[in-house]
Structure formats: structure tokens, C-alpha cells
XYZ file of C-alpha atoms in Angstrom:
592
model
C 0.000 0.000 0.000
C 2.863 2.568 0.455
C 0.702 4.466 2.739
C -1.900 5.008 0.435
C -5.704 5.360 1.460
C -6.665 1.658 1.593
C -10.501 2.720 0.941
C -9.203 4.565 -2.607
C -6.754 2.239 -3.233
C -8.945 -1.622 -2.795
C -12.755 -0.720 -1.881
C -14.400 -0.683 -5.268
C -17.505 1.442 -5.490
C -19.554 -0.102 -8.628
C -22.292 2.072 -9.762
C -24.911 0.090 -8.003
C -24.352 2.200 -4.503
C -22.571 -0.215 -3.185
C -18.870 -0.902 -1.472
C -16.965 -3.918 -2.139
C -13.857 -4.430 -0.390
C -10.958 -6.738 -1.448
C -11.643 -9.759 0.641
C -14.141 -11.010 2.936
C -13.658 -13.695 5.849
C -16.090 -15.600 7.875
C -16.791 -12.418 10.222
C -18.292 -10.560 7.578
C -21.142 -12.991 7.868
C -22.425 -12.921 11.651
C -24.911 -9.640 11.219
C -26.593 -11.137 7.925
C -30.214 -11.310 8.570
C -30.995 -13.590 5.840
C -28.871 -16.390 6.537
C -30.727 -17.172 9.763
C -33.401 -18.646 7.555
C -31.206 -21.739 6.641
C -32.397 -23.146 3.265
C -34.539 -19.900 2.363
C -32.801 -19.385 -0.737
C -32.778 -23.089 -1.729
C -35.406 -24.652 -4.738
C -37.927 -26.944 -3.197
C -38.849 -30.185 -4.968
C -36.106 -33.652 -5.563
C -33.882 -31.808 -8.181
C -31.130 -29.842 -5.822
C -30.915 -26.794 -8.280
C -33.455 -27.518 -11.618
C -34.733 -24.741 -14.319
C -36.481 -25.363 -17.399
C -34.458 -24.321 -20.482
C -36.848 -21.481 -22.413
C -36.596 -20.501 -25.963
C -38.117 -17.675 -26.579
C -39.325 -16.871 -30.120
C -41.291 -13.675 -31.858
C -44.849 -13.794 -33.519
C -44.852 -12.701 -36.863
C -47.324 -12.744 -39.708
C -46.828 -16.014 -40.367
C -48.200 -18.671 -37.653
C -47.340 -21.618 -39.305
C -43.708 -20.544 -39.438
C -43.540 -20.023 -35.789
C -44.669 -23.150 -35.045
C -42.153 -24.940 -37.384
C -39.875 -23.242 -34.684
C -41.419 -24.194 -31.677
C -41.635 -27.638 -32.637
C -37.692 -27.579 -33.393
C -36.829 -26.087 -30.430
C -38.960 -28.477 -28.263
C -37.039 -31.602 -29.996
C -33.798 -29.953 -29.658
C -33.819 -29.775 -25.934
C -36.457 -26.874 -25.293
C -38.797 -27.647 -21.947
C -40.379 -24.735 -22.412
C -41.301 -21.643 -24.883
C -41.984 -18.230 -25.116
C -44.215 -16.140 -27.523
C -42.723 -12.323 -27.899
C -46.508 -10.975 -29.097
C -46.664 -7.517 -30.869
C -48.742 -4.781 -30.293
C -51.133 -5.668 -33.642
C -50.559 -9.622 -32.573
C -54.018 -10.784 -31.573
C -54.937 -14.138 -30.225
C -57.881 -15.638 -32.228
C -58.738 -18.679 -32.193
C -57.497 -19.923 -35.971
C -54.397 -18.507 -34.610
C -53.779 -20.234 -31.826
C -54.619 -23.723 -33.376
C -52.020 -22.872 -36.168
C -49.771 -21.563 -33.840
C -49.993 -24.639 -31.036
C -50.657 -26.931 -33.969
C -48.848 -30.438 -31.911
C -48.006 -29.150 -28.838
C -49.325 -30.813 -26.271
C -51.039 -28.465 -24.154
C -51.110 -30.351 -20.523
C -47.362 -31.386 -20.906
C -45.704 -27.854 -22.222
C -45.113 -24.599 -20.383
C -46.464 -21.445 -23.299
C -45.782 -18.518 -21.870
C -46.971 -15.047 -23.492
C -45.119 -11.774 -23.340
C -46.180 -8.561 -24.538
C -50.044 -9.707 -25.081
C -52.576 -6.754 -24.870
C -55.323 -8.957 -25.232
C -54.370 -11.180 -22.067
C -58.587 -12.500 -21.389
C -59.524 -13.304 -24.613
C -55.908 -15.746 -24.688
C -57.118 -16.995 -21.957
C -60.379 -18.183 -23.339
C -59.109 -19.202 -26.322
C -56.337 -21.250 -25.037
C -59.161 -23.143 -22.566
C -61.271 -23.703 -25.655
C -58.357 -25.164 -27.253
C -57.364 -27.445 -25.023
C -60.816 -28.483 -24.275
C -60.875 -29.473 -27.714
C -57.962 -31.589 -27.646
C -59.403 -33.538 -24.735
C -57.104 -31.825 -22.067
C -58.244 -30.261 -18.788
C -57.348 -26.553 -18.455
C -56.113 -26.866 -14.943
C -53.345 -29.148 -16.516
C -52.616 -25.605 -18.538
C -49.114 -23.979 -17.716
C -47.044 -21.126 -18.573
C -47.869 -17.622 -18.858
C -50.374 -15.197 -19.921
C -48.466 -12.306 -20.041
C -50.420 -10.094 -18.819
C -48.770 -7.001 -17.341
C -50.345 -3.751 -17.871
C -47.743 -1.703 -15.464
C -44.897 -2.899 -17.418
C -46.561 -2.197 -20.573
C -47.463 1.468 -19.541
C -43.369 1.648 -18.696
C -42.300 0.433 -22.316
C -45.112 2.680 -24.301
C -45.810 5.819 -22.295
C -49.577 5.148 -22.333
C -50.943 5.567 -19.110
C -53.173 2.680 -17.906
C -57.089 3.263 -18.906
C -58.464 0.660 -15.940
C -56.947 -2.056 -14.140
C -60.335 -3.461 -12.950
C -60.206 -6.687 -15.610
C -57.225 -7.827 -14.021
C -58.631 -8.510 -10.424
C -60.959 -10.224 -12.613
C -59.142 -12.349 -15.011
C -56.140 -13.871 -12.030
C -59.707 -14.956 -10.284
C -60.306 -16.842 -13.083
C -57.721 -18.309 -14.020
C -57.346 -19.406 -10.434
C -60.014 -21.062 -10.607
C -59.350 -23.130 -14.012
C -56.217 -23.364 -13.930
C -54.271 -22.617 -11.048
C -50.783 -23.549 -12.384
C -51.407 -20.836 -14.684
C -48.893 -17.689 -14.210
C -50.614 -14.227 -14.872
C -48.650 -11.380 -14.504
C -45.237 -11.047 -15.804
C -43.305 -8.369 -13.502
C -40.953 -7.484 -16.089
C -37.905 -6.103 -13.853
C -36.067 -6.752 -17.332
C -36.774 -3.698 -19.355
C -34.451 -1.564 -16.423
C -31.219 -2.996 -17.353
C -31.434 -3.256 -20.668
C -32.632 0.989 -20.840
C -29.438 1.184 -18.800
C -30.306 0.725 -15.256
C -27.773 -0.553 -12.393
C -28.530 -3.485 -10.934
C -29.798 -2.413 -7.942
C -32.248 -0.163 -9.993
C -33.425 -2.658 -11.532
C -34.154 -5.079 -8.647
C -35.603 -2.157 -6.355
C -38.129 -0.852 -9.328
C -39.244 -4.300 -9.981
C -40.025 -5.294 -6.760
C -42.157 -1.775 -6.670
C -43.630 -3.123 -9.845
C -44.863 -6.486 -8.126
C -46.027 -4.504 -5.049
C -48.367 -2.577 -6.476
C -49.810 -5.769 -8.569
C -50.198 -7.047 -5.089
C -51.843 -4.380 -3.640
C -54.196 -4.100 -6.659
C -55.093 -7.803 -6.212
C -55.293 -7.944 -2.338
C -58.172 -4.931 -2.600
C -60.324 -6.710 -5.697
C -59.937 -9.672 -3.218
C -57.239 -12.273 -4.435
C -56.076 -13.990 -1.041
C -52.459 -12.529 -1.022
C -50.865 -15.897 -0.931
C -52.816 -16.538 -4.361
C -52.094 -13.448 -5.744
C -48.529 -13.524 -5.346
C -48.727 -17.605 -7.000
C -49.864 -15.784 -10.177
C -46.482 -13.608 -10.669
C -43.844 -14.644 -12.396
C -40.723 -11.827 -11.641
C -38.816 -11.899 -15.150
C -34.684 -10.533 -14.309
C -32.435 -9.932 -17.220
C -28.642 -11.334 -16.522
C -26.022 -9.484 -17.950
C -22.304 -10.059 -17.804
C -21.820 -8.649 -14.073
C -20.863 -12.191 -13.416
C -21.057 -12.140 -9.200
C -23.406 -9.336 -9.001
C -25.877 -10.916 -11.243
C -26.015 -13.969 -9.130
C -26.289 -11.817 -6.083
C -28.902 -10.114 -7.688
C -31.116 -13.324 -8.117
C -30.610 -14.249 -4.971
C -31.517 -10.905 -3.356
C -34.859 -10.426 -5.360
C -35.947 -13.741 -3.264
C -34.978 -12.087 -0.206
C -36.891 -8.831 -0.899
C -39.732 -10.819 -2.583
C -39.960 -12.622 0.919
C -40.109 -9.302 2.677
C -43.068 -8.009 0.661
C -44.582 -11.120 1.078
C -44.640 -11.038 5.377
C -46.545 -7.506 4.772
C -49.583 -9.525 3.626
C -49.184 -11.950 6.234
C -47.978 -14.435 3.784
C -45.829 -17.382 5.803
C -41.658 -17.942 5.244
C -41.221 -19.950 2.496
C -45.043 -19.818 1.125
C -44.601 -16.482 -1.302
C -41.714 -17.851 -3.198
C -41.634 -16.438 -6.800
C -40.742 -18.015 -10.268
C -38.181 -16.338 -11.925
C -37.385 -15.820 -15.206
C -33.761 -14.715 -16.547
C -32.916 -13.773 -19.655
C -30.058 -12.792 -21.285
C -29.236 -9.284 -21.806
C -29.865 -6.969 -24.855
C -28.409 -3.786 -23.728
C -24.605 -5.297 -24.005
C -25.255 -7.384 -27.489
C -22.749 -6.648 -30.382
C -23.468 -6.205 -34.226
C -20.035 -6.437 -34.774
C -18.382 -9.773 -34.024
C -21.268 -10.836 -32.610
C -20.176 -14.714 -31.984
C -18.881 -13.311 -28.429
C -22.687 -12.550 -27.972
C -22.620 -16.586 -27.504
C -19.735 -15.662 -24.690
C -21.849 -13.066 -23.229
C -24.838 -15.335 -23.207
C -22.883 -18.531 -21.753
C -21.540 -16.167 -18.767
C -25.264 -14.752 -18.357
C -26.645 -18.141 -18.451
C -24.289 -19.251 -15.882
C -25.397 -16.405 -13.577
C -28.910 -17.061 -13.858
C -28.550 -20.888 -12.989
C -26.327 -20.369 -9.561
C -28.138 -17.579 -8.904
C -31.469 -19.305 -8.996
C -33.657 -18.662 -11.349
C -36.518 -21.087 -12.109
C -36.812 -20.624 -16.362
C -33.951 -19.074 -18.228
C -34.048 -17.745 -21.543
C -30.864 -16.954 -24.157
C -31.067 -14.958 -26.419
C -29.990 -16.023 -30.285
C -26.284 -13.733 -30.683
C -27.952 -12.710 -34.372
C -30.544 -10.842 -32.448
C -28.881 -7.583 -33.164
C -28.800 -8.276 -37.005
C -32.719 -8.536 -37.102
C -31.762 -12.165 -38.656
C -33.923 -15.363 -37.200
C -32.194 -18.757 -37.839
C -32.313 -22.624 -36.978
C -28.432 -22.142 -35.751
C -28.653 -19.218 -33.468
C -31.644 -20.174 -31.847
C -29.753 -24.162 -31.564
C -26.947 -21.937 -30.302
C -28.979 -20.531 -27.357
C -30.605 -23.727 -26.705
C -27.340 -25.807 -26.155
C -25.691 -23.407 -24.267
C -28.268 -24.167 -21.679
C -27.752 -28.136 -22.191
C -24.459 -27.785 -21.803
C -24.136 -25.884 -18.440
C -26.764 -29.093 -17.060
C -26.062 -31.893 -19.149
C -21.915 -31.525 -19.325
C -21.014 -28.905 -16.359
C -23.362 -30.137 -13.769
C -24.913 -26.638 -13.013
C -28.244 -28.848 -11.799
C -26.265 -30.694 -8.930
C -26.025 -28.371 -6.135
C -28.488 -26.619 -4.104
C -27.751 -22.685 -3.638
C -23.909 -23.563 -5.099
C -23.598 -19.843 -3.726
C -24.456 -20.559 -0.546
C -21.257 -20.257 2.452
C -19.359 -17.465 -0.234
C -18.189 -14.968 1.853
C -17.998 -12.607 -0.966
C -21.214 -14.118 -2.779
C -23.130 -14.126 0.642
C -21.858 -10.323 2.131
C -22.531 -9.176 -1.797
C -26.354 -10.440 -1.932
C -26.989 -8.509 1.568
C -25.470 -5.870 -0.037
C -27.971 -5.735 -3.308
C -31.064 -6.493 -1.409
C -30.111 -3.374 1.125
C -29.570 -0.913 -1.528
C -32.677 -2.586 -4.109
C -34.522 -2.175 -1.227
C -33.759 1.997 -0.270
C -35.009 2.254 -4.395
C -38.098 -0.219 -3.590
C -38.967 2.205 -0.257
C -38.223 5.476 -2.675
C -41.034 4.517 -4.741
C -43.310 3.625 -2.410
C -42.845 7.139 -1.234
C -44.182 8.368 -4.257
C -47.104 6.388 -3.983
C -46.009 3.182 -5.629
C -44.630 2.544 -8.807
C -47.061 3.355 -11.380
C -47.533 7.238 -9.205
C -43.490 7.350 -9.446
C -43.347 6.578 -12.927
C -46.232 9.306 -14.062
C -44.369 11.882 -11.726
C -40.976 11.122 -14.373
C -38.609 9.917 -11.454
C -38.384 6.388 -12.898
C -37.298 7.463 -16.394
C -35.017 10.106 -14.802
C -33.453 7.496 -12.345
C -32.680 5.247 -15.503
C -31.259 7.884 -18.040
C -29.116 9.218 -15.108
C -27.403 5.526 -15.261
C -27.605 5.446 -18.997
C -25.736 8.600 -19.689
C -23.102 7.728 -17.357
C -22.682 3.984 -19.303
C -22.430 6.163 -22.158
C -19.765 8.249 -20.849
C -18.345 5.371 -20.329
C -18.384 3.357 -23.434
C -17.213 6.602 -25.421
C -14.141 6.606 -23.095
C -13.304 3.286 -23.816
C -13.737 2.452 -19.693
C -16.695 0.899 -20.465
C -15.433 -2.230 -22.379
C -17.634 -4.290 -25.463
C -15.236 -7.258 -26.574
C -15.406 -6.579 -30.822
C -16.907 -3.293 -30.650
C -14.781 -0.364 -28.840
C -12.348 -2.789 -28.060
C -10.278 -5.361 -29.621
C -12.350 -5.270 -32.846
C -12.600 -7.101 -35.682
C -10.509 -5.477 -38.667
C -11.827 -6.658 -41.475
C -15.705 -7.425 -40.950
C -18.500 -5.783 -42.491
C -22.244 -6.002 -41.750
C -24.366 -3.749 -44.002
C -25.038 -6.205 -46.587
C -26.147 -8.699 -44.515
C -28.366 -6.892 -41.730
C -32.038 -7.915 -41.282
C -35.195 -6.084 -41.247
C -35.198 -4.994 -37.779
C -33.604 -3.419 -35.407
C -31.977 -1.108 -37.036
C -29.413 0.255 -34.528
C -29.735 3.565 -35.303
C -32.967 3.685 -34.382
C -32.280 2.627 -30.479
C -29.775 4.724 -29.488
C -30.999 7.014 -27.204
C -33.898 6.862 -24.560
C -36.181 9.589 -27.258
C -39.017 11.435 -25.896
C -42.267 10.400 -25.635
C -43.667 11.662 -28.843
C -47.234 11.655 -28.884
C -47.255 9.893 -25.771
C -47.922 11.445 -22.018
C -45.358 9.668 -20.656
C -41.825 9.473 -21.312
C -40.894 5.348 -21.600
C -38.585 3.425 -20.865
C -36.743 2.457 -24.090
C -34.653 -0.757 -24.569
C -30.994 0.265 -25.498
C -27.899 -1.543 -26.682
C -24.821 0.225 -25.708
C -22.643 -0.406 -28.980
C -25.214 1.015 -31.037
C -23.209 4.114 -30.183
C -19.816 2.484 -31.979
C -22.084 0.742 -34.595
C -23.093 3.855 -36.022
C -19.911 5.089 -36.305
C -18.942 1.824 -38.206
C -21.701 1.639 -40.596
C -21.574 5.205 -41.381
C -17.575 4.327 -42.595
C -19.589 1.280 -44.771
C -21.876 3.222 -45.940
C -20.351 6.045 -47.292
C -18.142 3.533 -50.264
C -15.019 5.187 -48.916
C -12.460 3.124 -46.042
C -9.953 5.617 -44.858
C -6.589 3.799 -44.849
C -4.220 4.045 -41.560
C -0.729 3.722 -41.608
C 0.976 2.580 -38.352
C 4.145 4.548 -38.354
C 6.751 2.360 -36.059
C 9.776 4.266 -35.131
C 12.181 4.259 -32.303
C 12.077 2.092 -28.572
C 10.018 -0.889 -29.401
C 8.596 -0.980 -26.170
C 6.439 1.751 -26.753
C 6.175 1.488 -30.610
C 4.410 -1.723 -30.150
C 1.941 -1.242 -27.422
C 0.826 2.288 -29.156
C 0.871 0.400 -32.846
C -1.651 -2.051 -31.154
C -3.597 0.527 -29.105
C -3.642 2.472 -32.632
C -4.835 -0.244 -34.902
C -7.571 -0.961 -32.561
C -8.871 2.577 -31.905
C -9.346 3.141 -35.786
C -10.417 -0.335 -36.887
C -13.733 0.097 -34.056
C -14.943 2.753 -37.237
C -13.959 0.133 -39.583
C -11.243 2.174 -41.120
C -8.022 -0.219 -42.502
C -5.120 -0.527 -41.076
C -1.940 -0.747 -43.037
C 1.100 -1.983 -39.828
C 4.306 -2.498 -40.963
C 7.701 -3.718 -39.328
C 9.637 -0.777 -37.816
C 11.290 1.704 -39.410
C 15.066 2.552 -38.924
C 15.054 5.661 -40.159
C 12.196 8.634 -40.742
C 12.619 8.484 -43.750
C 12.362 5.065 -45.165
C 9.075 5.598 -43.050
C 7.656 8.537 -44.724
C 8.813 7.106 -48.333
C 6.419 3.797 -46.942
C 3.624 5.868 -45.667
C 3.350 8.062 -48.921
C 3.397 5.022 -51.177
C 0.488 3.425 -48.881
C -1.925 6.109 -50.015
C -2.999 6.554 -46.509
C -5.225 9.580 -45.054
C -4.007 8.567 -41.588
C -0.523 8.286 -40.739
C -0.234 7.219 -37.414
C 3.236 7.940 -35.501
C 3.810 5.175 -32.784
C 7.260 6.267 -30.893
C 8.068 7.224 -27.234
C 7.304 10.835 -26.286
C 10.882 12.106 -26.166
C 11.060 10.737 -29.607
C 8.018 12.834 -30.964
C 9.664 16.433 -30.870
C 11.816 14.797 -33.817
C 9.776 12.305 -35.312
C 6.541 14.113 -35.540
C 7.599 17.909 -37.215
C 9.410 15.747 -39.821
C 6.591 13.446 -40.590
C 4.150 16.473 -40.687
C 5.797 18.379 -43.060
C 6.710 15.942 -45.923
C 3.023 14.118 -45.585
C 1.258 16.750 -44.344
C -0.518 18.026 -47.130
C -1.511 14.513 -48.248
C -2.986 12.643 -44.557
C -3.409 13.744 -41.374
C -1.060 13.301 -38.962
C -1.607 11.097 -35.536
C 0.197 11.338 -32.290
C -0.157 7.745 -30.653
C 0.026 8.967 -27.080
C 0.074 12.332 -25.436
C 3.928 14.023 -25.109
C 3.504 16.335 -22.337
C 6.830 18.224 -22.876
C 5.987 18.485 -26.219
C 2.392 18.639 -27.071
C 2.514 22.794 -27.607
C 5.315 22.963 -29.846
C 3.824 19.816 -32.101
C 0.401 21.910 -32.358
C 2.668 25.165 -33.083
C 3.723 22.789 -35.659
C 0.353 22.285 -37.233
C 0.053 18.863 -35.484
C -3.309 18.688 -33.513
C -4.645 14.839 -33.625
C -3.654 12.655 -30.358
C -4.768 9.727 -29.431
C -4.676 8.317 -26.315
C -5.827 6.112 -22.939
C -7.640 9.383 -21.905
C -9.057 10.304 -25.310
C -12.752 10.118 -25.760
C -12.994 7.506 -28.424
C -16.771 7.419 -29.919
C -16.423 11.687 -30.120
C -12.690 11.065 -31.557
C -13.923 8.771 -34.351
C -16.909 10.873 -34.960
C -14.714 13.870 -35.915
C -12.573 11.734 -38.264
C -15.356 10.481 -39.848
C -16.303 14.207 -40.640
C -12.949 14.611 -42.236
C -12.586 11.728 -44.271
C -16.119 11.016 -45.060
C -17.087 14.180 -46.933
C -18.584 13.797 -50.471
């Protein structure tokens, strides 16, 4: 430590309000509330740590291809899928028979999300399976009904939550394995929420659906059996399992205000993989991202996990990325053992202090809410959406300073890929890279968001535009430094898809600039030590000059005025901002 402030120096102070110290020893451990509940966190039934693997999949026009899918992924290891319904997506009953056309409605989980038209599912789905000679209390799944959520994604505010009380009574009464209400905690994160934000705004979600059931009179105990809390995992490996394990905590906290018993209001989760860290570019680490996720999700708890297909950004739907996300899943059970151990987090000092940690801070955002009135009153007064784009500008920050780190998009990117030709219809990621305003909406919503959309643009507008600027990697002088700035320099230009031309080093300057003229680059990039640059860089500058710009890989304190004196006013470095750096070359190079 040298003397240095050991609270500066170790203690790491994530975003999510919380302090995380270097090490943690059995002590840590005596004042936890939670783990005097032995077993609270652990799945009842004979299988120590079980979840059924989910594939989710989108309704389109076409119903027959959607089923094609379903009945692929249920062969290929599936236990259970998920319909991602449109706004204009509306379940009649010619539908639904094309859609379920072979499934076997008493033995498969269908779960809904995003239905507006949640009662006349219902009805249709109890038709059907009265038709096929199955009992609707054998029906499982969801029905994806969850108004609150959808007011949060659209910015309409709710007309009446009266049908509801209604529909959960009856559906209770049919079929009573039947999940209603999606809380969809999900959405947070991936508009750029913390963790903790997204836990604590959740909960307030599935508070108020209790409180709206309790008073049309749902038995509390019923009306939590209904939920179904749905988490998104991201790559926050330890927090994310913390996370999981904290919303059971808080979930059980909520529950002993309705008099519900220990252990009797336990909630099925649902994680799914992020969206808000997926990658255009390179996006085969999106199956690394997704593998890490899905790992978090399973040790953390959850009951049904879904991965996402790593095309997803592309707007492409295929029979391999959705195999992808299935066997990652198979894999982690079938091959890694993930299903053998009960709470395998359980008795980690840093795992254990770390979940007290979330559910404390999850729970000062659940209590702010309440405050307000509850959710849905804190979300109409704007403090929601301002809580969220507070985090998401400062990811941003981050991301454009390269601190914020996407493997194959603002770092270590691919050189030599390009996208444009093959992209799909939708999304577009242009079109989903900022939070927007609420339009002709009354409330501002909460928008999904994928951080390298940023970078992507960037990229794209380079493919776009017919031209790719050339850089040349000037190596000159102590080969310690040449090399690590000729990597950092290749790297920061190829994340706007620019080419890079490296060479060996050069012994002299001007076997260099002779190289770099006959390259035809617009970038020549000089990679030296700084005591070098007082030399290297004038020289460079004024035979090439007129022809490319000139690049100082690094920032040469004792130098840097009399190299701009010199006409010499590009640097790039650790510090540099790297989206708003790229952006301004683009506007160079780019022009018609």
C-alpha cells in the first residue's frame, strides 16, 4: 500500500451504490439477517438446483412458421417456450390452433409476453385445449399479462386495471398452475439501469400488482402464485447472481406484509439474457456473453432461463442461433453439472456479504417509490425514467471513453468485418440509441438500449459512405512503446472500420515517410516514445502533411505545444474520448 488510502486504493464502489472491499472472511457474515433462515434461498422439490431451459421466439405474420420453430426447439432440448406478441398480434382462435398446432397443451409450459389482449388468450387457449381432450387446470405457462410494465415500455398511461382482479380470479379457478402477470424487472437494465435499480423498481412493480389484487380480493398468498418476476442477466458475473438471490430475499419481505408465511410467497423467476450489451459487430462473443449470463442465472437461482440467439442484433432469425442458445443451456446441465447443487452460492463470503449488499440498496429504491405512492404514481411523476437515463448517460460516458469495455466493438475489434449487406429487417441500430421522448405519448418510456449502437453507427456510417480511410501505423524508435501504441492504434481506428496498413519498424524517418506516402494513406499514425516525438513528428508532418493527417499515438507532455505550433493537432490516447474522436474523423474523411 505505500501508505496510500486503503478505501481509494482496494474498496471498489460499482455504480450500483454499493462498497466492495478486497476480501471477505467468515466475520463478515455474523450480522446477515438472511442467513438465519437456513435453506430460504434453496429450490424446493427432488432436483437440488433444476430450471427449465426457455426458448423464446417472436410472432410474426406467419403462424405456421412459428410453429415450425417451436416444434424444433422443443425436440432440440427446449422444456419450455416463449411467444414475444406484438402490439397488432391478436390471439384468435385460428391462430392459436395454427400456432400450437402439436403441442401438447397439458405437458408444455407457453408462456406469453407482450399480449394486450391477455382474457380473450385466456379463453381461447381453454377452448383449445378443451378441444384436444385436455383439462385446463393441466394448462401452464404464462399469460403475459402485465399492464404496469406495458405502460413503462409505451408511455400510455393505464385506462383501468379493474379486468385484471378479474381475469387472475379466473384463471385461479381453471387453472391454477397458470402464471398471470409477468413483472418485467427486465426492461431496467437493458434501458441502462444498475442493478440495484433494476431489482428495487421491480419489486415496486410487483407490489403494487399485489396491492391491486389484495383490494379486488385475491387472497395474497394466491395473488402472489400468479407472478412470475422476469430478471435480465447481464455479464456482471457475481453481481448478477447476487442479484437473483436478493430479489428472493426482498420478494420474501413483501410477502410477510400480507401476512404471507416464510417460504409460502416464493416467486418463479425468469432470466434472460441481456440486450443492452449485445454486439453487431463480431457478434459470436454474444454466444460468450450469453454462456456467462446463463451461468449467472442458474447459480443464482432462477426457475426458467431464456438466451437470447447472438444474431438478435442483425434482425436475422435462424435454426443455428436459436440451436446456439438452446445448447448453451444443455451444456451448463447436461456436461457442467450446473443442476447438482443446491444454492452452489451458498457459504461465499464474498457471494453471501454481496447479496446482503444488493437487497439493502434494491430495497432503499423499492422504499423510494413507495414514497411516491407506488410505482405506477413514481413513474407518471418522471422519477423512474429520470433514475434510468441518469445511469444510462453515465454507461455512455463510459463506453465513449473506452472504460466501459464491449469485446469486438470499442475494443479489440474485428478489422476486417462488415455487416451492411447482410443486416435484417429490424432493429436497425440507429434507431435505439438514445432513450427519445415520448412523442405523442404522455409519458416518457422506458426504451430498450444496446450500448454499442453508439460504436455501430460510427462503423456503418464508414460502410456506408463507399469510402475506407486507410491508416498507416508509423513504427519508429524504442520498441517498447512502438508496439503497445501500434496495437492501441490499430484498434482505436479499426472500431470505425477504417483499414489498417502496420508495418515492421522503421530505422530511419525516412524510409518511413517514403512507406507511408506510397500506402496512399489519409491517416498516418506515428507510434514512438514521447521524447522521440519532438523529432519524429515535425518531420513526418511536413513531408506528408498536405496529403494525410497526422496522428500522435500517445500524449507528449513536454511536447504537445510545440507539435500543435507545428500544425500537429490529432492525439490519441488512454484518456481520449474515443466514440467523439472517431466521430470527428469520420467528418474529415467522409465528406462527399
Amino acid at each position: 500500500m505505500k501508505g496510500a488510502d486503503y478505501r481509494k486504493k482496494l474498496v471498489w464502489n460499482p455504480e450500483e451504490g454499493i462498497h466492495v472491499n478486497p476480501y471477505y472472511r467468515e466475520e463478515d457474515l455474523r450480522n446477515l439477517e438472511y442467513l438465519r433462515q437456513p435453506g430460504s434461498l434453496k429450490k424446493p422439490g427432488t432436483a437440488p438446483n433444476s430450471w427449465l431451459i426457455c426458448q423464446d421466439i417472436e410472432l410474426k405474420n406467419d403462424a405456421g412458421e412459428s410453429n415450425r420453430r417451436i416444434r424444433e426447439a422443443l425436440k432440440d432440448g427446449a422444456q419450455t417456450v416463449r411467444f414475444l406478441a406484438g402490439d397488432s398480434w391478436k390471439p384468435d382462435t385460428e391462430q392459436l390452433e395454427l400456432l400450437l398446432d402439436g403441442i401438447s397443451l397439458g405437458d408444455t409450459g407457453v408462456s406469453f409476453k407482450g399480449s394486450m389482449y391477455a382474457d380473450l388468450l385466456y379463453e381461447n387457449l381453454v377452448r383449445l385445449a378443451l378441444q384436444r381432450g385436455t383439462d385446463p387446470s393441466f394448462l401452464s405457462g404464462g399469460l403475459g399479462a402485465d399492464p404496469i410494465g406495458t405502460m413503462a415500455l409505451t408511455g400510455i398511461p393505464i385506462a383501468s386495471l379493474e379486468n385484471l382482479g378479474t381475469l387472475v380470479k379466473k384463471v385461479l379457478r381453471r387453472s391454477p398452475s397458470l402464471r398471470v402477470i409477468p413483472v418485467n424487472g427486465a426492461m431496467f437494465q437493458n434501458a441502462g439501469a444498475t442493478l440495484t435499480e433494476e431489482l428495487g423498481f421491480a419489486m415496486a412493480m410487483a407490489s403494487d400488482y399485489m396491492a391491486l389484487l389484495t383490494s379486488a380480493g385475491v387472497d395474497p398468498a394466491y395473488a402472489a402464485a400468479v407472478m412470475e418476476l422476469e430478471l435480465t442477466t447481464g455479464t456482471n458475473y457475481f453481481m448478477e447472481i447476487a442479484k437473483l438471490r436478493a430479489a428472493r430475499i426482498l420478494w420474501g419481505r413483501i410477502c410477510e406484509g400480507y401476512g404471507i408465511g416464510a417460504g409460502q410467497g416464493r416467486i418463479h423467476i425468469h432470466a434472460t439474457s441481456s440486450t443492452w450489451n449485445m454486439t453487431l459487430y463480431d457478434p459470436h462473443v454474444n454466444i460468450l456473453r450469453g454462456t456467462t449470463e446463463a451461468m449467472a442465472a442458474i447459480i443464482g437461482g432462477a426457475d426458467q432461463i431464456s438466451i437470447l440467439p447472438f444474431e438478435l442484433p442483425s434482425g436475422k432469425n435462424s435454426s443455428f442461433s436459436d440451436r446456439i442458445a438452446r445448447n448453451t443451456q444443455i451444456i451448463l446441465r447436461e456436461e457442467a453439472y450446473f443442476d447438482r447443487v443446491a444454492d452452489p452460492a451458498s457459504g461465499s463470503y464474498y457471494l453471501e456479504h454481496l447479496t446482503d449488499a444488493m437487497a439493502g440498496k434494491a430495497w432503499e429504491i423499492f422504499l423510494m417509490a413507495e414514497a411516491k405512492g407506488g410505482f405506477m404514481k413514481a413513474f407518471e411523476s418522471g422519477w423512474v425514467g429520470e433514475v434510468v437515463d441518469a445511469s444510462l448517460q453515465r454507461k455512455k460516458e463510459k463506453a465513449a471513453q473506452g472504460r466501459l469495455r464491449l469485446l469486438g466493438t470499442n475494443a479489440y475489434p474485428s478489422f476486417n468485418e462488415f455487416v451492411l449487406a447482410n443486416l435484417g429487417n429490424t432493429p436497425v441500430p440507429e434507431e435505439n440509441i438514445s432513450t427519445g421522448d415520448s412523442g405523442h405519448t404522455r409519458l416518457k418510456p422506458i426504451r430498450p438500449f444496446r450500448l454499442s449502437a453508439l460504436f455501430e453507427k460510427v462503423r456503418l456510417e464508414t460502410e456506408r459512405s463507399g469510402k475506407r480511410p486507410r491508416v498507416f501505423l508509423f513504427r519508429y524508435g524504442d520498441p517498447r512503446w512502438m508496439s503497445a501504441r501500434a496495437m492501441f492504434a490499430g484498434n482505436f481506428f479499426a472500431c470505425a472500420g477504417y483499414e489498417i496498413v502496420d508495418q515492421p519498424v522503421f530505422r530511419t524517418i525516412q524510409a518511413g515517410i517514403k512507406a507511408a506516402g506510397e500506402s496512399g494513406a489519409e491517416i498516418v499514425v506515428l507510434c514512438s516514445s514521447d521524447d522521440a516525438y519532438a523529432e519524429l513528428a515535425p518531420k513526418v508532418h511536413g513531408a506528408l502533411g498536405k496529403e494525410a493527417l497526422t496522428v500522435v499515438a500517445g500524449y507528449p507532455d513536454n511536447s504537445v505545444e510545440a507539435l500543435r505550433k507545428a500544425g500537429i493537432t490529432h492525439f490519441i490516447h488512454m484518456k481520449s474520448n474515443l466514440l467523439d474522436a472517431l466521430k470527428e474523423f469520420n467528418h474529415l474523411l467522409l465528406k462527399p
